[in-house]
Short mmCIF file of C-alpha atoms and ligand atoms in Angstrom, two decimals:
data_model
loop_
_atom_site.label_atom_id
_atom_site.label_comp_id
_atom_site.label_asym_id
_atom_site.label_seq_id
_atom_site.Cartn_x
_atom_site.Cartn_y
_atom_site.Cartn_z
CA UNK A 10 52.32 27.39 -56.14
CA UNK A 11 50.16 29.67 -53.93
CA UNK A 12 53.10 32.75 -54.10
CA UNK A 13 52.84 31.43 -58.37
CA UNK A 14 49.08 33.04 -58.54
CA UNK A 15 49.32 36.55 -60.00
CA UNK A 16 48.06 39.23 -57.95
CA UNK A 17 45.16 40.38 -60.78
CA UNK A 18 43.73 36.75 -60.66
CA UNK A 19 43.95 36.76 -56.46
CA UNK A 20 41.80 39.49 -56.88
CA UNK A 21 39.13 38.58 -59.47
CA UNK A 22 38.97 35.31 -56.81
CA UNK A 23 38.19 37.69 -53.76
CA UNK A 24 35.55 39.69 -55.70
CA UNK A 25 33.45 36.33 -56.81
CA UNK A 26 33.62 35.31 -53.47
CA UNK A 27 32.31 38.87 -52.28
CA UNK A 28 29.67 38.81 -55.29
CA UNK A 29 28.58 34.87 -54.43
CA UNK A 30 28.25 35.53 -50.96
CA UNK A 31 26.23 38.87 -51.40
CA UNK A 32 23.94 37.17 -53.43
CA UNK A 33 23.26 33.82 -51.13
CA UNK A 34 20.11 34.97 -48.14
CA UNK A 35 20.87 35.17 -44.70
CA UNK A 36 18.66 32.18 -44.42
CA UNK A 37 20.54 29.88 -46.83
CA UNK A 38 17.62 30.29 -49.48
CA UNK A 39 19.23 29.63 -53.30
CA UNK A 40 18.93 32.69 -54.68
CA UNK A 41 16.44 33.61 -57.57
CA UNK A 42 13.35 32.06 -56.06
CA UNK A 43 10.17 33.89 -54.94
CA UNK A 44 9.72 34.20 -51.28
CA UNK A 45 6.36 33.82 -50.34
CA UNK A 46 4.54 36.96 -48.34
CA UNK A 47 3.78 35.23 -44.55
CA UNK A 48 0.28 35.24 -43.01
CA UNK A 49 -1.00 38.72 -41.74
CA UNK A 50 -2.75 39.91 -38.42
CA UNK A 51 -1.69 36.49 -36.29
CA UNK A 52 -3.38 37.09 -33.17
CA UNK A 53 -4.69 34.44 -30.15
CA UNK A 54 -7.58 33.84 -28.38
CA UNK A 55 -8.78 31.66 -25.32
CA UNK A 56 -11.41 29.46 -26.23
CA UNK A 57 -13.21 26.64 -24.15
CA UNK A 58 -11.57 25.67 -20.60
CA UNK A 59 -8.69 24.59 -21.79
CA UNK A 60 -8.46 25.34 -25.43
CA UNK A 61 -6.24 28.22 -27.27
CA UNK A 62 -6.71 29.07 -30.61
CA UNK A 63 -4.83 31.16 -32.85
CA UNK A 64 -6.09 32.86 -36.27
CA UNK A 65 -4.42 34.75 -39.28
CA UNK A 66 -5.11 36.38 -42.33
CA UNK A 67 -3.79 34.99 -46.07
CA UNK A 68 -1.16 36.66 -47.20
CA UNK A 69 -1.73 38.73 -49.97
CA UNK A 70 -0.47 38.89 -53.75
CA UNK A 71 0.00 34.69 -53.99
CA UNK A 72 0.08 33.47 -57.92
CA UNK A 73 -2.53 31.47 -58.44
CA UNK A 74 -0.24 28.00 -59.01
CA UNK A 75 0.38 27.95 -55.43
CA UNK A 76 -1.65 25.55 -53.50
CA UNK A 77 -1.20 28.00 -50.32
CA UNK A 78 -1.25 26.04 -46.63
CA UNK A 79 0.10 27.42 -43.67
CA UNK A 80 2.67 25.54 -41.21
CA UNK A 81 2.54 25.68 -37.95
CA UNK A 82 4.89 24.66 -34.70
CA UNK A 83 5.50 26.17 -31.24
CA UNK A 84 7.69 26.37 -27.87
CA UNK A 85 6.20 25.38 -25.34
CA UNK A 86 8.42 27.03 -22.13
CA UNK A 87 10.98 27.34 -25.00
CA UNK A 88 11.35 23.78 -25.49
CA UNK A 89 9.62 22.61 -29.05
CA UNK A 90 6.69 19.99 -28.35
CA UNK A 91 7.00 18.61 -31.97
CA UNK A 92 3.84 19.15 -32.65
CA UNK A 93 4.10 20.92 -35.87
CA UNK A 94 1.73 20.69 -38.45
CA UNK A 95 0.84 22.32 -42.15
CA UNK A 96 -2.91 22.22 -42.90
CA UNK A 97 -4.94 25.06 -45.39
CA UNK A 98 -7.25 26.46 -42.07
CA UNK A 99 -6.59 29.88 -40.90
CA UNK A 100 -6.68 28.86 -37.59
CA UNK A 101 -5.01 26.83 -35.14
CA UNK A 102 -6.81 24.84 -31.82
CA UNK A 103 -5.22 23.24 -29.01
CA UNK A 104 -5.39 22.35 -25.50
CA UNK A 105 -3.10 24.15 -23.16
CA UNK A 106 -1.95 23.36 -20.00
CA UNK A 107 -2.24 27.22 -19.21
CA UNK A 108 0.39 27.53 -17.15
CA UNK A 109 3.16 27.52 -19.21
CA UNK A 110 4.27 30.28 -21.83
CA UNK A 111 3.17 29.25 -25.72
CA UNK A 112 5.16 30.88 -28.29
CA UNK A 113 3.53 29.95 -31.54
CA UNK A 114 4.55 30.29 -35.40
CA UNK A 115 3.28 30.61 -38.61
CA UNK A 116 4.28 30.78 -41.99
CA UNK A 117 3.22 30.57 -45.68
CA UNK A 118 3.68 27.68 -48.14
CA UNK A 119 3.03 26.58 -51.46
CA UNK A 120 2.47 22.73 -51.75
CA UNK A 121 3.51 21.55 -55.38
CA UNK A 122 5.42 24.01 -56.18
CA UNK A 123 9.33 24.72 -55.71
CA UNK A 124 9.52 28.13 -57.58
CA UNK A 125 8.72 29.93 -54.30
CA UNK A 126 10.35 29.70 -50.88
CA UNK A 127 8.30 29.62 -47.78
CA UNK A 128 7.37 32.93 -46.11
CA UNK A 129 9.13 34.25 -42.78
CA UNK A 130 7.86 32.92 -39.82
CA UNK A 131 5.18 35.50 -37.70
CA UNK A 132 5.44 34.53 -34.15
CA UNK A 133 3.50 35.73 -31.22
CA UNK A 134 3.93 34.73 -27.50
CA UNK A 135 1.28 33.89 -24.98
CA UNK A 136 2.65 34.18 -21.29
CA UNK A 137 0.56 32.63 -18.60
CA UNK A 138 -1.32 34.23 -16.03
CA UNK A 139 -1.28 34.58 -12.41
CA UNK A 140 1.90 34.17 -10.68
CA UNK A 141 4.60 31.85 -11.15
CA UNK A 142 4.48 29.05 -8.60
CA UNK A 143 0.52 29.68 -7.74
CA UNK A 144 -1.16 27.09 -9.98
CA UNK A 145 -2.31 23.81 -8.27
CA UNK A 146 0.26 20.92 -8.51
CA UNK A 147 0.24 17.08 -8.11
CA UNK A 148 -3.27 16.80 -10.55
CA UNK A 149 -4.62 13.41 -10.30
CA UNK A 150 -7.87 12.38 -11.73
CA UNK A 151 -9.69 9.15 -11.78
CA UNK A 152 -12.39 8.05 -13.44
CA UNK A 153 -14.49 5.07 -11.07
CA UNK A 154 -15.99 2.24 -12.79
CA UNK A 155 -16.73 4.69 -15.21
CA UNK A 156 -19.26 6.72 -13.08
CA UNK A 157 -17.32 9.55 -11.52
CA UNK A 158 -14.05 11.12 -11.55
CA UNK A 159 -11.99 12.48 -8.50
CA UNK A 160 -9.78 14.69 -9.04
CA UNK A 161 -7.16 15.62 -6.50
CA UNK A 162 -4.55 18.44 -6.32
CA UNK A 163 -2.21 20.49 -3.79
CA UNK A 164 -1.78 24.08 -3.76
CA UNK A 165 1.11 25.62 -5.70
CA UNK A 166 4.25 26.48 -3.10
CA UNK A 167 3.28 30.16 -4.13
CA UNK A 168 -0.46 30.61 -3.69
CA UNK A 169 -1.71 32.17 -0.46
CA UNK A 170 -3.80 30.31 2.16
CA UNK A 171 -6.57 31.45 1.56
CA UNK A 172 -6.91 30.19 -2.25
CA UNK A 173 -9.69 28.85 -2.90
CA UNK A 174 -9.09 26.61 -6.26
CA UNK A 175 -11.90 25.84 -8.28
CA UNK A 176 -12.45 22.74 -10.97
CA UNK A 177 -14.60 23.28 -14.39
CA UNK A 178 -14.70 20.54 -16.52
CA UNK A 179 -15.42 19.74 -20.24
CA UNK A 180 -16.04 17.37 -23.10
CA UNK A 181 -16.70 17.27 -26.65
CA UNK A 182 -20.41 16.68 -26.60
CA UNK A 183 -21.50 18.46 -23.44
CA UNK A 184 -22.41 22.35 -24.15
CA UNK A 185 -21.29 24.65 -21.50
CA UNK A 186 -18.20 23.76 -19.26
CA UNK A 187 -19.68 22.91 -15.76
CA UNK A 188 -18.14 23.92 -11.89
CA UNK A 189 -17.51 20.86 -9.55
CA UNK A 190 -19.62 21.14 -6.51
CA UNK A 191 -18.68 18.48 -4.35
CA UNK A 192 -15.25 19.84 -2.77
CA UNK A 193 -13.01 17.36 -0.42
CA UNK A 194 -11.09 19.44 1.87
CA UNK A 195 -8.69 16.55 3.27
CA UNK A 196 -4.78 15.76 2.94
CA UNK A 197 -4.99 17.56 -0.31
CA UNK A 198 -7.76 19.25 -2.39
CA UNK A 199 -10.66 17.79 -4.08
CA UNK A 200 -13.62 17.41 -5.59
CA UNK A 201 -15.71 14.41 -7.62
CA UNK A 202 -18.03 14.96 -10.45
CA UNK A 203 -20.41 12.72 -12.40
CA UNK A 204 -19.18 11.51 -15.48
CA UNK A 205 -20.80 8.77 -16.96
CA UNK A 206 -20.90 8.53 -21.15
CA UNK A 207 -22.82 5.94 -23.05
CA UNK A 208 -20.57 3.40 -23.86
CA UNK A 209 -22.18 1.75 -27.30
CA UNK A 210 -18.45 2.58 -28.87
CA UNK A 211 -15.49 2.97 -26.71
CA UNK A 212 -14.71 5.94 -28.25
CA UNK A 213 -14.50 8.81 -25.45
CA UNK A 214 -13.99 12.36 -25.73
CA UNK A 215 -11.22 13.49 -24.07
CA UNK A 216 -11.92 15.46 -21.17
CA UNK A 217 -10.34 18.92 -20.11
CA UNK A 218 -10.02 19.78 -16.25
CA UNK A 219 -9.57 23.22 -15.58
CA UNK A 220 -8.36 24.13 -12.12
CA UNK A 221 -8.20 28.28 -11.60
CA UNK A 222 -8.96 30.82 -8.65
CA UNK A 223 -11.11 33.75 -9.21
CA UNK A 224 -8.32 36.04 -8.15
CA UNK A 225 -5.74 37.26 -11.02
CA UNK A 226 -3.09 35.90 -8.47
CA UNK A 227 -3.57 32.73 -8.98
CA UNK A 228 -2.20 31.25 -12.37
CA UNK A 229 -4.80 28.30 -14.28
CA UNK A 230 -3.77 25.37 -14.66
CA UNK A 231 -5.16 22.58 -17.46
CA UNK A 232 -5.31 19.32 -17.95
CA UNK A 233 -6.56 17.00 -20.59
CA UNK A 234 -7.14 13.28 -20.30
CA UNK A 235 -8.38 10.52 -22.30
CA UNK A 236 -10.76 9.09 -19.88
CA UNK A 237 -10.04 5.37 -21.06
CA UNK A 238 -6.46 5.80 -19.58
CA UNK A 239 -7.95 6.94 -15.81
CA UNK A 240 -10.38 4.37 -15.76
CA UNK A 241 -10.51 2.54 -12.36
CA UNK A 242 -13.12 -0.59 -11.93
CA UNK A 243 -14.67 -1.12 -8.40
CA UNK A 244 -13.67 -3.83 -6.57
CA UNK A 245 -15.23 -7.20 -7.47
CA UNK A 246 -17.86 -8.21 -5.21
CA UNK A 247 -19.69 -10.95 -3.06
CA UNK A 248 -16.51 -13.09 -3.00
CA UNK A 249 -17.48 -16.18 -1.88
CA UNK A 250 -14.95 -19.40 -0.38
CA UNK A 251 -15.64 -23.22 -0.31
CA UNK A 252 -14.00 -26.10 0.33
CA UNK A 253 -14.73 -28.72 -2.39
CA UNK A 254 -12.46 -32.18 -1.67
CA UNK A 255 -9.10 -30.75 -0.75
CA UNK A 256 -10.08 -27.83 -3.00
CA UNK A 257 -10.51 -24.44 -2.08
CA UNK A 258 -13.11 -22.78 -4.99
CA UNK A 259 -12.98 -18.98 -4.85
CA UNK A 260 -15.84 -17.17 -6.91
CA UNK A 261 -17.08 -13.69 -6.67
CA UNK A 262 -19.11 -11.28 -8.64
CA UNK A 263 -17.47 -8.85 -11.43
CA UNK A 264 -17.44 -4.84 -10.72
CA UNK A 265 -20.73 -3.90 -12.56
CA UNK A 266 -20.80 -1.61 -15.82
CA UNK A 267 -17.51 -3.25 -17.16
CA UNK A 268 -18.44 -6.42 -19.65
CA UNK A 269 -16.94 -9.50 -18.34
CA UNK A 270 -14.48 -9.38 -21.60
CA UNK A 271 -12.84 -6.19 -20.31
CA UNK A 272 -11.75 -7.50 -17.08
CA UNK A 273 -8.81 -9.05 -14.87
CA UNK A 274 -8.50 -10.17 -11.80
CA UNK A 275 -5.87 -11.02 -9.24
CA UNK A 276 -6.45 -13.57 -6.46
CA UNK A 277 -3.95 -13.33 -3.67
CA UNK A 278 -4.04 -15.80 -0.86
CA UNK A 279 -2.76 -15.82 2.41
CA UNK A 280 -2.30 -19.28 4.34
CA UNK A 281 -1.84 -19.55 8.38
CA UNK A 282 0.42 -22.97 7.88
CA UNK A 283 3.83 -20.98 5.48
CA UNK A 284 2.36 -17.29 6.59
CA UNK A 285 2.89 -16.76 2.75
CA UNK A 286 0.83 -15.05 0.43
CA UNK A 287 0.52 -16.13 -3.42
CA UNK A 288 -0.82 -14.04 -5.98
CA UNK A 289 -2.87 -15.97 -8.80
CA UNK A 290 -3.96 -14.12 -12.35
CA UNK A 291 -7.04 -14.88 -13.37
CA UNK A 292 -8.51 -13.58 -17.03
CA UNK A 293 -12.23 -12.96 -17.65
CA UNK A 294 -13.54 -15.72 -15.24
CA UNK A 295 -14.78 -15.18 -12.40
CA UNK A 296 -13.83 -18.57 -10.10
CA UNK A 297 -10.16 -19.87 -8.66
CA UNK A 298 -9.73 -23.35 -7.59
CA UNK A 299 -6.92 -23.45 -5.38
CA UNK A 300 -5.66 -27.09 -5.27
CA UNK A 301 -3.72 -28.93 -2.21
CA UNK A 302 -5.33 -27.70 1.10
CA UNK A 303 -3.74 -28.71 4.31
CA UNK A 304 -5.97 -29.48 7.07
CA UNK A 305 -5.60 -27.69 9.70
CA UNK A 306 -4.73 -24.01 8.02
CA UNK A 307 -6.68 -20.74 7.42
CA UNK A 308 -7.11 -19.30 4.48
CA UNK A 309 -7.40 -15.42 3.49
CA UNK A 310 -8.69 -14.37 0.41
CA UNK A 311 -9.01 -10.94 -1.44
CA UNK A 312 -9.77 -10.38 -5.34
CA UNK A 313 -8.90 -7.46 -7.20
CA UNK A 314 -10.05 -6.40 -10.94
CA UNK A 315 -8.21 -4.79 -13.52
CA UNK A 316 -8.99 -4.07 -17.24
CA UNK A 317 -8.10 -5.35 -20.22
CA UNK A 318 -5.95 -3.14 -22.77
CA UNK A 319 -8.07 -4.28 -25.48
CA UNK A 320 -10.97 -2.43 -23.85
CA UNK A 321 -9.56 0.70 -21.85
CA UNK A 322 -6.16 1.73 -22.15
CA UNK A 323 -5.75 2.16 -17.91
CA UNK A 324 -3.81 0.20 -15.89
CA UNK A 325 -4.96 0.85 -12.21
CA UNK A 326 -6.45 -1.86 -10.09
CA UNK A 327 -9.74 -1.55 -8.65
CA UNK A 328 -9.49 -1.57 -4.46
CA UNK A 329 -9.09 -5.06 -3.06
CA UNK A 330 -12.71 -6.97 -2.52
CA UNK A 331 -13.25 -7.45 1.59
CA UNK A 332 -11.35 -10.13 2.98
CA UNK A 333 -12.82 -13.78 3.03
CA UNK A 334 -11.20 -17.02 5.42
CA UNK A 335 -12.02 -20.85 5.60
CA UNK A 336 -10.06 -22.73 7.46
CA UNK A 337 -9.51 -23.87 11.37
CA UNK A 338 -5.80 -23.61 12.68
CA UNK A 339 -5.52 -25.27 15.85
CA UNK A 340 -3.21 -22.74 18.01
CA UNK A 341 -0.27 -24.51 19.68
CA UNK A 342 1.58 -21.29 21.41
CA UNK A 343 -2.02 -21.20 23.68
CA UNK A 344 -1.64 -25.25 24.03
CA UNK A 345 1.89 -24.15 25.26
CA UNK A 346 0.82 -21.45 27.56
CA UNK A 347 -2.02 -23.66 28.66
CA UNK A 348 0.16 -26.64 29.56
CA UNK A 349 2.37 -24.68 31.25
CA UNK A 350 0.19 -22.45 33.45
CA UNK A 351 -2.33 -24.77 34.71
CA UNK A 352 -0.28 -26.97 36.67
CA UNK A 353 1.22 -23.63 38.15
CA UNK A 354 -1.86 -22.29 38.86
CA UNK A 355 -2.95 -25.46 40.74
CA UNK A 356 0.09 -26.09 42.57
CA UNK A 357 -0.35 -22.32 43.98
CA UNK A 358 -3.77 -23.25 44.86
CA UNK A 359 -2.67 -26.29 46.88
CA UNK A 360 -0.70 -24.53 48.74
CA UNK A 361 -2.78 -21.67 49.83
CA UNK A 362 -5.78 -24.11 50.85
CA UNK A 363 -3.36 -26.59 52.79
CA UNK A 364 -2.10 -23.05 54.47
CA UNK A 365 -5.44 -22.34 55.40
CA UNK A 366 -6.44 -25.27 56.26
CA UNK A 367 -3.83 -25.81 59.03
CA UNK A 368 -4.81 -22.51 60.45
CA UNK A 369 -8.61 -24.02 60.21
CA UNK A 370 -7.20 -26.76 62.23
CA UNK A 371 -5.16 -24.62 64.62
CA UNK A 372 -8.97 -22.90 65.59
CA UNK A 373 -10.62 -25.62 65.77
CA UNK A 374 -8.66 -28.11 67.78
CA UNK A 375 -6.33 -25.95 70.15
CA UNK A 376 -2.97 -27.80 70.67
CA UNK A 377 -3.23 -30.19 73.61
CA UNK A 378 0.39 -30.30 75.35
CA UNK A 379 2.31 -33.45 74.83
CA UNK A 380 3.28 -35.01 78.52
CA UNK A 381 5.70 -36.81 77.48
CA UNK A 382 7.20 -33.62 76.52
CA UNK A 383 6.32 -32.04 80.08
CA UNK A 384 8.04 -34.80 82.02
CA UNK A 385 11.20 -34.85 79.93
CA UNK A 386 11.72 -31.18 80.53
CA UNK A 387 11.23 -32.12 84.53
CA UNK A 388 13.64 -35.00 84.68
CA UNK A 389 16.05 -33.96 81.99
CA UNK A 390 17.64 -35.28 79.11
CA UNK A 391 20.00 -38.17 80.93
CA UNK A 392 17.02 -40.14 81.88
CA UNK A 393 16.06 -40.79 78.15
CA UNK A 394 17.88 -43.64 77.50
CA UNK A 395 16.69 -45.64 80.28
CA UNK A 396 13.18 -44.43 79.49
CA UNK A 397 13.64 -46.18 76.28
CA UNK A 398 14.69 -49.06 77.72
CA UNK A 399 11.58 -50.36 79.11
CA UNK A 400 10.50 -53.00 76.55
CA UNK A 401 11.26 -56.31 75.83
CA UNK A 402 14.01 -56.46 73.70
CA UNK A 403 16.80 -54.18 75.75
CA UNK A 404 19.27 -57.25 75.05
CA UNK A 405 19.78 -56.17 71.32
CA UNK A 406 18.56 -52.15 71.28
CA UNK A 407 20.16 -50.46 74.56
CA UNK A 408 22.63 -52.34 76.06
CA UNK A 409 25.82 -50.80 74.25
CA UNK A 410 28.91 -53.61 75.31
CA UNK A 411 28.92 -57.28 76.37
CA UNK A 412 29.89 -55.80 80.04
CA UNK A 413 26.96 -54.69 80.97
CA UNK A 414 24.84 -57.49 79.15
CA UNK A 415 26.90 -59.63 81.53
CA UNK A 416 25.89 -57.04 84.59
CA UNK A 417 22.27 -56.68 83.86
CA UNK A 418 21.43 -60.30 83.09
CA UNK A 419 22.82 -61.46 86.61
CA UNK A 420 20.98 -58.53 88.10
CA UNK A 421 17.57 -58.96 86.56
CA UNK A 422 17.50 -62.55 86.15
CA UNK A 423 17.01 -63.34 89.55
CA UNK A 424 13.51 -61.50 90.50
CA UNK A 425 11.74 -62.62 87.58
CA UNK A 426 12.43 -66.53 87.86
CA UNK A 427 12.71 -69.61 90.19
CA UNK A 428 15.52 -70.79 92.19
CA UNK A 429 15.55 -73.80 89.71
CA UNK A 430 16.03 -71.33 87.09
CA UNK A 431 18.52 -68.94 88.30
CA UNK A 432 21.25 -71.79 88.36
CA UNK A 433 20.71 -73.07 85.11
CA UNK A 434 19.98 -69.77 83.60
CA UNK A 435 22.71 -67.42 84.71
CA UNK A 436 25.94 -69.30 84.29
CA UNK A 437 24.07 -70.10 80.78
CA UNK A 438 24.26 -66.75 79.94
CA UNK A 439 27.58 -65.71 81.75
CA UNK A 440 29.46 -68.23 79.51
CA UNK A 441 27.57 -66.78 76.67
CA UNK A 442 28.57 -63.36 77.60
CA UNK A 443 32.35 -64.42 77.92
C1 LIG B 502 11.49 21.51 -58.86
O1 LIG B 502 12.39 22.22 -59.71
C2 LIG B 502 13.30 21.36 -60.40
C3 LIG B 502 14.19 22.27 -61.22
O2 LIG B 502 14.60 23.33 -60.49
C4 LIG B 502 12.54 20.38 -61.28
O3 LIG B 502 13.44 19.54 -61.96
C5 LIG B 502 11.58 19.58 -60.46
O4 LIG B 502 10.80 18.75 -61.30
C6 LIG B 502 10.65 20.52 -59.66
N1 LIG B 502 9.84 19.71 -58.81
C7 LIG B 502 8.55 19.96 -58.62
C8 LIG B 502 7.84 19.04 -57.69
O5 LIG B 502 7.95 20.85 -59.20
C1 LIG B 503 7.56 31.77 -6.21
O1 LIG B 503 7.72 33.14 -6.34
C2 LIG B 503 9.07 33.58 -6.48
C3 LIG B 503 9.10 35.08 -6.47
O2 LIG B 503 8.01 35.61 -7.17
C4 LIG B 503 9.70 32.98 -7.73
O3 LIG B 503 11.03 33.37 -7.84
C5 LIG B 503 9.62 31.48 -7.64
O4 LIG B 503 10.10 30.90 -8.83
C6 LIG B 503 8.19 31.05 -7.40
N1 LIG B 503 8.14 29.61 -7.15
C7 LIG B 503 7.76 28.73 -8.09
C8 LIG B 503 7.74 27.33 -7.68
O5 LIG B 503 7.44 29.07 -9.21
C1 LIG B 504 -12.48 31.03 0.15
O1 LIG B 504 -13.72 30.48 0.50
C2 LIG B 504 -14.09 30.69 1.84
C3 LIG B 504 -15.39 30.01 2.09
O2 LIG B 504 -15.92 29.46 0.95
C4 LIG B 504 -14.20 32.19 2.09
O3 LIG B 504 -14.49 32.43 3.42
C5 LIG B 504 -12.88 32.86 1.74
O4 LIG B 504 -13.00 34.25 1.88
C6 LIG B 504 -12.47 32.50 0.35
N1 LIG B 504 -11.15 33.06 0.11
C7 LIG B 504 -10.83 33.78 -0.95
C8 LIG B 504 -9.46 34.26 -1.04
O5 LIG B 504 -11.66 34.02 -1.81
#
């Protein structure tokens, strides 16, 4: 088919093609409809702390059907924020975080009307000051129970030692940005400033911090906040703990300038007998009955207050309250040790007074020598038995055989008794003995 086209209409093809593509903008733009002149004399400005405004001129020869507004939108370290925006003002306000490069754009527009095409964009670049790497990092503010704020920082990995960053702050409402005087030189950098705002709406202005050196070295740095989303409350105070019939009642006092609608609080308590602690939520009131307490068990209490969403859009907890116990815990491991040392203890003590008693005793009555001891060493050991021998029954303890029963009987017999007595008695005992 393709070899079937004659040459003459292969090239009338090629030249439309040529002509139609001619015709079409670089831009895509249907041809044969006005472009719009862009906005003249674009230029930038710094305005308060944190703010950066840009301003341009109308362009010039518009027909007067167009409803003229000028879009908007810009890179923020080349990365588009989505923040762009068509409005009929010549000039553009927002806050900047300073430190970052802001390449802004502008063009013309008309609103109701698709005759004419939107203008070219006119761009211009900001780049940030200072050096890269010298603007103060880790920015943390916090507003407390809505009286001051602290606001912390850390030098950037570039600045020199000797920086010495500075903090002006700024709200709708308050005139002239003011310098923070009250500088913490701790872990990190600091400083606090009053900032305390009628509250009859909860409407806040959003506050800009501005953290810069007065040295060109050191880059800005800006942030803005909503103060409702930094707010911390104090901790709750005067917490009291009772025992009420098995029942332990917790109550304590709410952080002031927060209404009692606004507020949250955790319980957590900490109990001797399961060495557990149990965190309780408890919502605008400001009591806890704990039920089921065991006798003989300490308990630890702490409250902590947070607020409500409905009120203030933070969610950081206020410190814990001081630390409150009831309770008695009888401690067994010092029964233990008790029961086990004392007896110890006295035992050792027995012994060291019987010890010095006997050498009391050795003083005090010398030892006398034992003469039975002195006359067995004289006469030696062979006359112990007979010795022993001496009372009354020798028949049954010394003799050792019927022998000599026989032989001492006949012996003895005969001094201690009568004539009359030594016939009857000896064969008596001789026949006995046989
Ligand atoms: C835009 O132009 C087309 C024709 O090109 C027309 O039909 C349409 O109504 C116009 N729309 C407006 C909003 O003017
Ligand atoms: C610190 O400075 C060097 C050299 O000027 C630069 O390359 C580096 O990116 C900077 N560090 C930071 C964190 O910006
Ligand atoms: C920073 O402040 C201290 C005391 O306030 C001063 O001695 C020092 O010179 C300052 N450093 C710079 C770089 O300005």
């Amino acid at each position: 088919m393709g070899a079937a086209v004659p040459a003459a209409a292969r090239r009338l093809l090629a030249l439309t093609l040529c002509l139609a593509a001619g015709a079409a903008q670089p831009d895509g733009r249907a041809p044969g409809r006005k472009v719009l002149p862009p906005p003249s004399n674009l230029h930038y400005s710094f305005g308060l702390l944190c703010k950066l405004k840009w301003t341009w001129n109308p362009p010039e020869g518009i027909s007067s059907g167009c409803d003229l507004k000028y879009c908007t939108d810009m890179l923020i370290d080349g990365i588009p924020r989505g923040n762009g925006e068509c409005t009929r003002n010549l000039f553009r306000e927002e806050d900047m975080s300073l430190n970052e490069e802001v390449h802004f754009k502008v063009r013309s527009e008309c609103t109701f009307e698709n005759i004419s095409e939107p203008s070219d964009w006119v761009e211009i670049s900001t780049p940030p000051k200072g050096a890269a790497g010298t603007d103060a990092v880790a920015i943390n503010c916090i507003w407390h129970n809505l009286e001051y704020v602290v606001c912390t920082w850390l030098p950037g990995p570039n600045a020199s030692a000797s920086t010495n960053y500075t903090l002006y702050y700024w709200y709708e409402g308050m005139g002239n940005p003011q310098q923070c005087q009250n500088y913490i030189y701790k872990d990190d950098f600091g400083c606090i400033f009053n900032f305390s705002i009628p509250n009859s709406t909860y409407m806040y202005p959003s506050i800009s911090i501005l953290i810069r050196d007065n040295s060109e070295e050191i880059r800005p740095v800006c942030i803005n906040k909503n103060p409702t989303t930094i707010v911390k409350p104090g901790p709750p105070r005067n917490v009291t703990i009772s025992k009420i019939d098995n029942e332990l009642n917790i109550e304590w006092q709410k952080p002031s300038t927060f209404p009692s609608t606004c507020l949250a609080y955790q319980v957590e308590l900490k109990d001797s007998k399961s060495n557990s602690t149990k965190q309780h939520e408890v919502k605008h009131s400001t009591n806890f009955q704990f039920p089921s307490v065991h006798p003989n068990t300490i308990y630890i209490v702490k409250v902590r207050a947070m607020l409500e969403v409905v009120c203030y859009s933070s969610n950081l907890w206020s410190d814990w309250s001081e630390e409150k116990s009831i309770g008695e815990k009888t401690d067994f491991s010092i029964y233990t040790v008790l029961i086990l040392t004392v007896p110890l203890i006295v035992a050792v003590a027995t012994v060291i007074l019987l010890m010095y008693l006997k050498r009391l005793k050795i003083l005090i009555y010398p030892q006398i020598p034992d003469p039975r001891k002195i006359i067995k060493r004289m006469f030696g050991e062979q006359n112990e038995d007979s010795l022993n021998c001496s009372g009354d029954d020798f028949l049954n303890v010394c003799i050792p055989d019927k022998e000599e029963i026989h032989y001492l009987v006949c012996i003895e017999n005969p001094e201690s008794s009568t004539s009359e007595n030594k016939d009857q008695k000896c064969p008596a005992l001789q026949v006995k003995a046989m």
